Amino acid sequence: MISTIEPVYSQCLDELKVTGIHARSLGEYAEKVVQIVKERINFLFVGIALLEPNLLVRFYKGAGSKYYQRRMNMNIKLSNPICIVIRNGSPLVDDNEEFFNNPDILDEKIRFYLPLQCPKGRFGAIEISAAYKLDKDSTARTVTNLEILSSEIASTCVKLMNESEIGFWKD
């Protein structure tokens, strides 16, 4: 699977690995992850949402517009795609144009949601938004590349997190 990763994602993956080696805490790592992924791949927003022990989901770290910054540390509704991805463990792509008529996010054209998971279960998700439309093949390639990144992010998060502060969704 790694051999199919596109060069910009491969460079981002390398940077995430180095960042993970030097990170001292989950907060420090998550802060750097959202910046690296947003800037290297030119996304509008990158956010990490984590499942708490009480099974509430909150945005943990994010980089992007003021609209998204207002969402940090807010509870996320169960009907939100982030919660759906945590529950079902599969990536989700949203390019519903009606949703993007929000004046706070006019540049947004597509969103990707990817689960963060480890052998104990799913513990969060990554939300990414972009300002460009993609055809079906490009969307599939982007999801594959983002799955590789999310797997690396999840692996490092597990090493850095205090498990008493995180919940795990198990099937």
PDB file of C-alpha atoms in Angstrom:
ATOM      1  CA  MET A   1       0.000   0.000   0.000  1.00  0.00           C
ATOM      2  CA  ILE A   2       2.822   2.435   0.812  1.00  0.00           C
ATOM      3  CA  SER A   3       4.135   2.137  -2.754  1.00  0.00           C
ATOM      4  CA  THR A   4       0.950   3.806  -4.056  1.00  0.00           C
ATOM      5  CA  ILE A   5       1.408   6.963  -2.003  1.00  0.00           C
ATOM      6  CA  GLU A   6       1.798  10.149  -4.027  1.00  0.00           C
ATOM      7  CA  PRO A   7       5.001  12.201  -3.544  1.00  0.00           C
ATOM      8  CA  VAL A   8       3.472  15.114  -1.596  1.00  0.00           C
ATOM      9  CA  TYR A   9       1.820  12.654   0.799  1.00  0.00           C
ATOM     10  CA  SER A  10       5.047  10.670   1.076  1.00  0.00           C
ATOM     11  CA  GLN A  11       6.944  13.817   2.089  1.00  0.00           C
ATOM     12  CA  CYS A  12       4.210  14.636   4.592  1.00  0.00           C
ATOM     13  CA  LEU A  13       4.386  11.072   5.963  1.00  0.00           C
ATOM     14  CA  ASP A  14       8.152  11.376   6.446  1.00  0.00           C
ATOM     15  CA  GLU A  15       7.692  14.648   8.299  1.00  0.00           C
ATOM     16  CA  LEU A  16       4.971  13.131  10.504  1.00  0.00           C
ATOM     17  CA  LYS A  17       7.298  10.247  11.409  1.00  0.00           C
ATOM     18  CA  VAL A  18      10.104  12.615  12.439  1.00  0.00           C
ATOM     19  CA  THR A  19       7.656  14.765  14.381  1.00  0.00           C
ATOM     20  CA  GLY A  20       6.351  11.667  16.179  1.00  0.00           C
ATOM     21  CA  ILE A  21       9.842  10.629  17.238  1.00  0.00           C
ATOM     22  CA  HIS A  22      10.469  14.008  18.868  1.00  0.00           C
ATOM     23  CA  ALA A  23       6.996  14.662  20.338  1.00  0.00           C
ATOM     24  CA  ARG A  24       6.748  14.622  24.123  1.00  0.00           C
ATOM     25  CA  SER A  25       2.977  14.689  24.457  1.00  0.00           C
ATOM     26  CA  LEU A  26      -0.198  14.005  22.507  1.00  0.00           C
ATOM     27  CA  GLY A  27      -1.066  17.707  22.558  1.00  0.00           C
ATOM     28  CA  GLU A  28       2.301  18.725  21.127  1.00  0.00           C
ATOM     29  CA  TYR A  29       2.116  16.043  18.446  1.00  0.00           C
ATOM     30  CA  ALA A  30      -1.492  16.799  17.461  1.00  0.00           C
ATOM     31  CA  GLU A  31      -0.737  20.522  17.173  1.00  0.00           C
ATOM     32  CA  LYS A  32       2.130  19.802  14.772  1.00  0.00           C
ATOM     33  CA  VAL A  33       0.183  17.179  12.815  1.00  0.00           C
ATOM     34  CA  VAL A  34      -2.657  19.512  11.897  1.00  0.00           C
ATOM     35  CA  GLN A  35      -0.208  22.207  10.781  1.00  0.00           C
ATOM     36  CA  ILE A  36       1.972  19.808   8.764  1.00  0.00           C
ATOM     37  CA  VAL A  37      -0.923  18.158   6.935  1.00  0.00           C
ATOM     38  CA  LYS A  38      -2.697  21.479   6.298  1.00  0.00           C
ATOM     39  CA  GLU A  39       0.363  23.286   4.979  1.00  0.00           C
ATOM     40  CA  ARG A  40       2.132  20.498   3.056  1.00  0.00           C
ATOM     41  CA  ILE A  41      -0.948  19.320   1.187  1.00  0.00           C
ATOM     42  CA  ASN A  42      -2.654  22.720   0.976  1.00  0.00           C
ATOM     43  CA  PHE A  43      -5.898  21.926   2.788  1.00  0.00           C
ATOM     44  CA  LEU A  44      -8.250  24.569   4.209  1.00  0.00           C
ATOM     45  CA  PHE A  45      -8.689  22.799   7.528  1.00  0.00           C
ATOM     46  CA  VAL A  46      -7.297  19.799   9.339  1.00  0.00           C
ATOM     47  CA  GLY A  47      -8.760  18.784  12.682  1.00  0.00           C
ATOM     48  CA  ILE A  48      -8.354  15.914  15.091  1.00  0.00           C
ATOM     49  CA  ALA A  49     -11.344  14.815  17.148  1.00  0.00           C
ATOM     50  CA  LEU A  50     -10.898  12.390  20.032  1.00  0.00           C
ATOM     51  CA  LEU A  51     -13.320  10.101  21.809  1.00  0.00           C
ATOM     52  CA  GLU A  52     -13.383  10.737  25.553  1.00  0.00           C
ATOM     53  CA  PRO A  53     -13.862   7.970  28.151  1.00  0.00           C
ATOM     54  CA  ASN A  54     -17.532   9.011  28.532  1.00  0.00           C
ATOM     55  CA  LEU A  55     -17.852   8.440  24.747  1.00  0.00           C
ATOM     56  CA  LEU A  56     -18.367  12.132  23.986  1.00  0.00           C
ATOM     57  CA  VAL A  57     -16.413  13.317  20.968  1.00  0.00           C
ATOM     58  CA  ARG A  58     -14.606  16.664  21.048  1.00  0.00           C
ATOM     59  CA  PHE A  59     -12.364  18.462  18.626  1.00  0.00           C
ATOM     60  CA  TYR A  60      -8.912  18.286  20.116  1.00  0.00           C
ATOM     61  CA  LYS A  61      -6.673  20.242  17.749  1.00  0.00           C
ATOM     62  CA  GLY A  62      -7.248  22.034  14.490  1.00  0.00           C
ATOM     63  CA  ALA A  63      -5.638  24.334  11.974  1.00  0.00           C
ATOM     64  CA  GLY A  64      -7.644  26.415   9.566  1.00  0.00           C
ATOM     65  CA  SER A  65     -10.285  29.091   9.350  1.00  0.00           C
ATOM     66  CA  LYS A  66     -11.948  30.975  12.203  1.00  0.00           C
ATOM     67  CA  TYR A  67     -15.090  28.908  11.578  1.00  0.00           C
ATOM     68  CA  TYR A  68     -13.227  25.781  12.562  1.00  0.00           C
ATOM     69  CA  GLN A  69     -11.339  27.407  15.404  1.00  0.00           C
ATOM     70  CA  ARG A  70     -14.709  28.163  17.033  1.00  0.00           C
ATOM     71  CA  ARG A  71     -15.440  24.438  17.013  1.00  0.00           C
ATOM     72  CA  MET A  72     -12.413  23.459  19.104  1.00  0.00           C
ATOM     73  CA  ASN A  73     -13.273  21.779  22.411  1.00  0.00           C
ATOM     74  CA  MET A  74     -16.966  21.597  21.496  1.00  0.00           C
ATOM     75  CA  ASN A  75     -18.933  18.375  21.866  1.00  0.00           C
ATOM     76  CA  ILE A  76     -19.684  16.877  18.487  1.00  0.00           C
ATOM     77  CA  LYS A  77     -23.188  15.608  17.799  1.00  0.00           C
ATOM     78  CA  LEU A  78     -23.646  11.881  17.186  1.00  0.00           C
ATOM     79  CA  SER A  79     -25.067  12.601  13.724  1.00  0.00           C
ATOM     80  CA  ASN A  80     -21.868  14.413  12.708  1.00  0.00           C
ATOM     81  CA  PRO A  81     -19.776  12.553  10.120  1.00  0.00           C
ATOM     82  CA  ILE A  82     -16.865  12.463  12.593  1.00  0.00           C
ATOM     83  CA  CYS A  83     -18.935  10.350  14.992  1.00  0.00           C
ATOM     84  CA  ILE A  84     -20.174   8.171  12.145  1.00  0.00           C
ATOM     85  CA  VAL A  85     -16.561   7.486  11.070  1.00  0.00           C
ATOM     86  CA  ILE A  86     -15.563   6.647  14.646  1.00  0.00           C
ATOM     87  CA  ARG A  87     -18.506   4.239  14.948  1.00  0.00           C
ATOM     88  CA  ASN A  88     -18.114   2.487  11.589  1.00  0.00           C
ATOM     89  CA  GLY A  89     -14.332   2.703  11.128  1.00  0.00           C
ATOM     90  CA  SER A  90     -14.473   3.602   7.435  1.00  0.00           C
ATOM     91  CA  PRO A  91     -13.430   6.828   5.701  1.00  0.00           C
ATOM     92  CA  LEU A  92     -16.188   9.146   4.570  1.00  0.00           C
ATOM     93  CA  VAL A  93     -16.116  11.793   1.825  1.00  0.00           C
ATOM     94  CA  ASP A  94     -18.592  14.685   1.738  1.00  0.00           C
ATOM     95  CA  ASP A  95     -18.872  16.862  -1.338  1.00  0.00           C
ATOM     96  CA  ASN A  96     -22.522  17.850  -0.864  1.00  0.00           C
ATOM     97  CA  GLU A  97     -22.702  21.333  -2.391  1.00  0.00           C
ATOM     98  CA  GLU A  98     -25.797  22.310  -0.376  1.00  0.00           C
ATOM     99  CA  PHE A  99     -23.886  21.924   2.871  1.00  0.00           C
ATOM    100  CA  PHE A 100     -21.117  24.221   1.646  1.00  0.00           C
ATOM    101  CA  ASN A 101     -23.467  27.190   1.190  1.00  0.00           C
ATOM    102  CA  ASN A 102     -22.436  28.301   4.683  1.00  0.00           C
ATOM    103  CA  PRO A 103     -20.921  31.822   4.331  1.00  0.00           C
ATOM    104  CA  ASP A 104     -18.197  30.874   6.821  1.00  0.00           C
ATOM    105  CA  ILE A 105     -16.879  28.134   4.530  1.00  0.00           C
ATOM    106  CA  LEU A 106     -17.497  29.362   0.973  1.00  0.00           C
ATOM    107  CA  ASP A 107     -14.111  28.126  -0.265  1.00  0.00           C
ATOM    108  CA  GLU A 108     -14.755  24.589   0.889  1.00  0.00           C
ATOM    109  CA  LYS A 109     -15.593  22.028  -1.813  1.00  0.00           C
ATOM    110  CA  ILE A 110     -14.922  18.639  -0.225  1.00  0.00           C
ATOM    111  CA  ARG A 111     -14.382  17.069   3.203  1.00  0.00           C
ATOM    112  CA  PHE A 112     -12.628  13.881   4.158  1.00  0.00           C
ATOM    113  CA  TYR A 113     -13.169  12.063   7.454  1.00  0.00           C
ATOM    114  CA  LEU A 114     -10.787   9.287   8.491  1.00  0.00           C
ATOM    115  CA  PRO A 115     -10.865   7.134  11.610  1.00  0.00           C
ATOM    116  CA  LEU A 116      -8.001   6.967  14.088  1.00  0.00           C
ATOM    117  CA  GLN A 117      -7.761   3.379  15.254  1.00  0.00           C
ATOM    118  CA  CYS A 118      -5.523   0.923  17.043  1.00  0.00           C
ATOM    119  CA  PRO A 119      -5.917  -2.695  18.173  1.00  0.00           C
ATOM    120  CA  LYS A 120      -7.961  -1.546  21.218  1.00  0.00           C
ATOM    121  CA  GLY A 121     -10.509   0.188  18.986  1.00  0.00           C
ATOM    122  CA  ARG A 122     -11.226   3.492  17.313  1.00  0.00           C
ATOM    123  CA  PHE A 123     -10.369   6.534  19.420  1.00  0.00           C
ATOM    124  CA  GLY A 124     -10.916   9.490  17.120  1.00  0.00           C
ATOM    125  CA  ALA A 125     -11.060  10.846  13.619  1.00  0.00           C
ATOM    126  CA  ILE A 126      -9.387  13.352  11.369  1.00  0.00           C
ATOM    127  CA  GLU A 127     -11.476  15.885   9.447  1.00  0.00           C
ATOM    128  CA  ILE A 128      -9.923  17.556   6.415  1.00  0.00           C
ATOM    129  CA  SER A 129     -11.473  20.102   4.084  1.00  0.00           C
ATOM    130  CA  ALA A 130     -10.220  21.271   0.710  1.00  0.00           C
ATOM    131  CA  ALA A 131     -11.022  24.119  -1.676  1.00  0.00           C
ATOM    132  CA  TYR A 132     -11.060  22.012  -4.802  1.00  0.00           C
ATOM    133  CA  LYS A 133     -13.386  19.511  -6.437  1.00  0.00           C
ATOM    134  CA  LEU A 134     -12.100  16.065  -7.323  1.00  0.00           C
ATOM    135  CA  ASP A 135     -13.285  13.521  -9.821  1.00  0.00           C
ATOM    136  CA  LYS A 136     -14.081  10.000  -8.600  1.00  0.00           C
ATOM    137  CA  ASP A 137     -10.600   8.562  -9.296  1.00  0.00           C
ATOM    138  CA  SER A 138      -8.801  11.506  -7.682  1.00  0.00           C
ATOM    139  CA  THR A 139     -11.059  11.264  -4.646  1.00  0.00           C
ATOM    140  CA  ALA A 140     -10.255   7.549  -4.276  1.00  0.00           C
ATOM    141  CA  ARG A 141      -6.496   8.229  -4.555  1.00  0.00           C
ATOM    142  CA  THR A 142      -6.742  11.044  -2.016  1.00  0.00           C
ATOM    143  CA  VAL A 143      -8.595   8.793   0.437  1.00  0.00           C
ATOM    144  CA  THR A 144      -5.938   6.075   0.008  1.00  0.00           C
ATOM    145  CA  ASN A 145      -3.158   8.588   0.672  1.00  0.00           C
ATOM    146  CA  LEU A 146      -4.997  10.056   3.672  1.00  0.00           C
ATOM    147  CA  GLU A 147      -5.565   6.561   5.098  1.00  0.00           C
ATOM    148  CA  ILE A 148      -1.805   6.024   5.065  1.00  0.00           C
ATOM    149  CA  LEU A 149      -1.281   9.319   6.886  1.00  0.00           C
ATOM    150  CA  SER A 150      -4.056   8.622   9.398  1.00  0.00           C
ATOM    151  CA  SER A 151      -2.566   5.213  10.167  1.00  0.00           C
ATOM    152  CA  GLU A 152       0.787   6.830  11.012  1.00  0.00           C
ATOM    153  CA  ILE A 153      -0.933   9.535  13.065  1.00  0.00           C
ATOM    154  CA  ALA A 154      -2.973   6.950  14.984  1.00  0.00           C
ATOM    155  CA  SER A 155       0.090   4.825  15.695  1.00  0.00           C
ATOM    156  CA  THR A 156       1.985   7.783  17.156  1.00  0.00           C
ATOM    157  CA  CYS A 157      -1.049   9.062  19.089  1.00  0.00           C
ATOM    158  CA  VAL A 158      -1.393   5.677  20.803  1.00  0.00           C
ATOM    159  CA  LYS A 159       2.228   5.853  21.958  1.00  0.00           C
ATOM    160  CA  LEU A 160       1.751   9.368  23.374  1.00  0.00           C
ATOM    161  CA  MET A 161      -1.730   9.295  24.866  1.00  0.00           C
ATOM    162  CA  ASN A 162      -2.810   8.769  28.420  1.00  0.00           C
ATOM    163  CA  GLU A 163      -5.350   5.989  27.943  1.00  0.00           C
ATOM    164  CA  SER A 164      -7.405   7.147  30.928  1.00  0.00           C
ATOM    165  CA  GLU A 165      -8.221  10.331  28.992  1.00  0.00           C
ATOM    166  CA  ILE A 166      -9.306   8.593  25.785  1.00  0.00           C
ATOM    167  CA  GLY A 167     -12.255   6.370  24.989  1.00  0.00           C
ATOM    168  CA  PHE A 168     -12.224   3.441  22.593  1.00  0.00           C
ATOM    169  CA  TRP A 169     -15.105   2.470  20.325  1.00  0.00           C
ATOM    170  CA  LYS A 170     -15.236  -1.283  19.987  1.00  0.00           C
ATOM    171  CA  ASP A 171     -17.488  -3.228  17.638  1.00  0.00           C
TER     172      ASP A 171
END
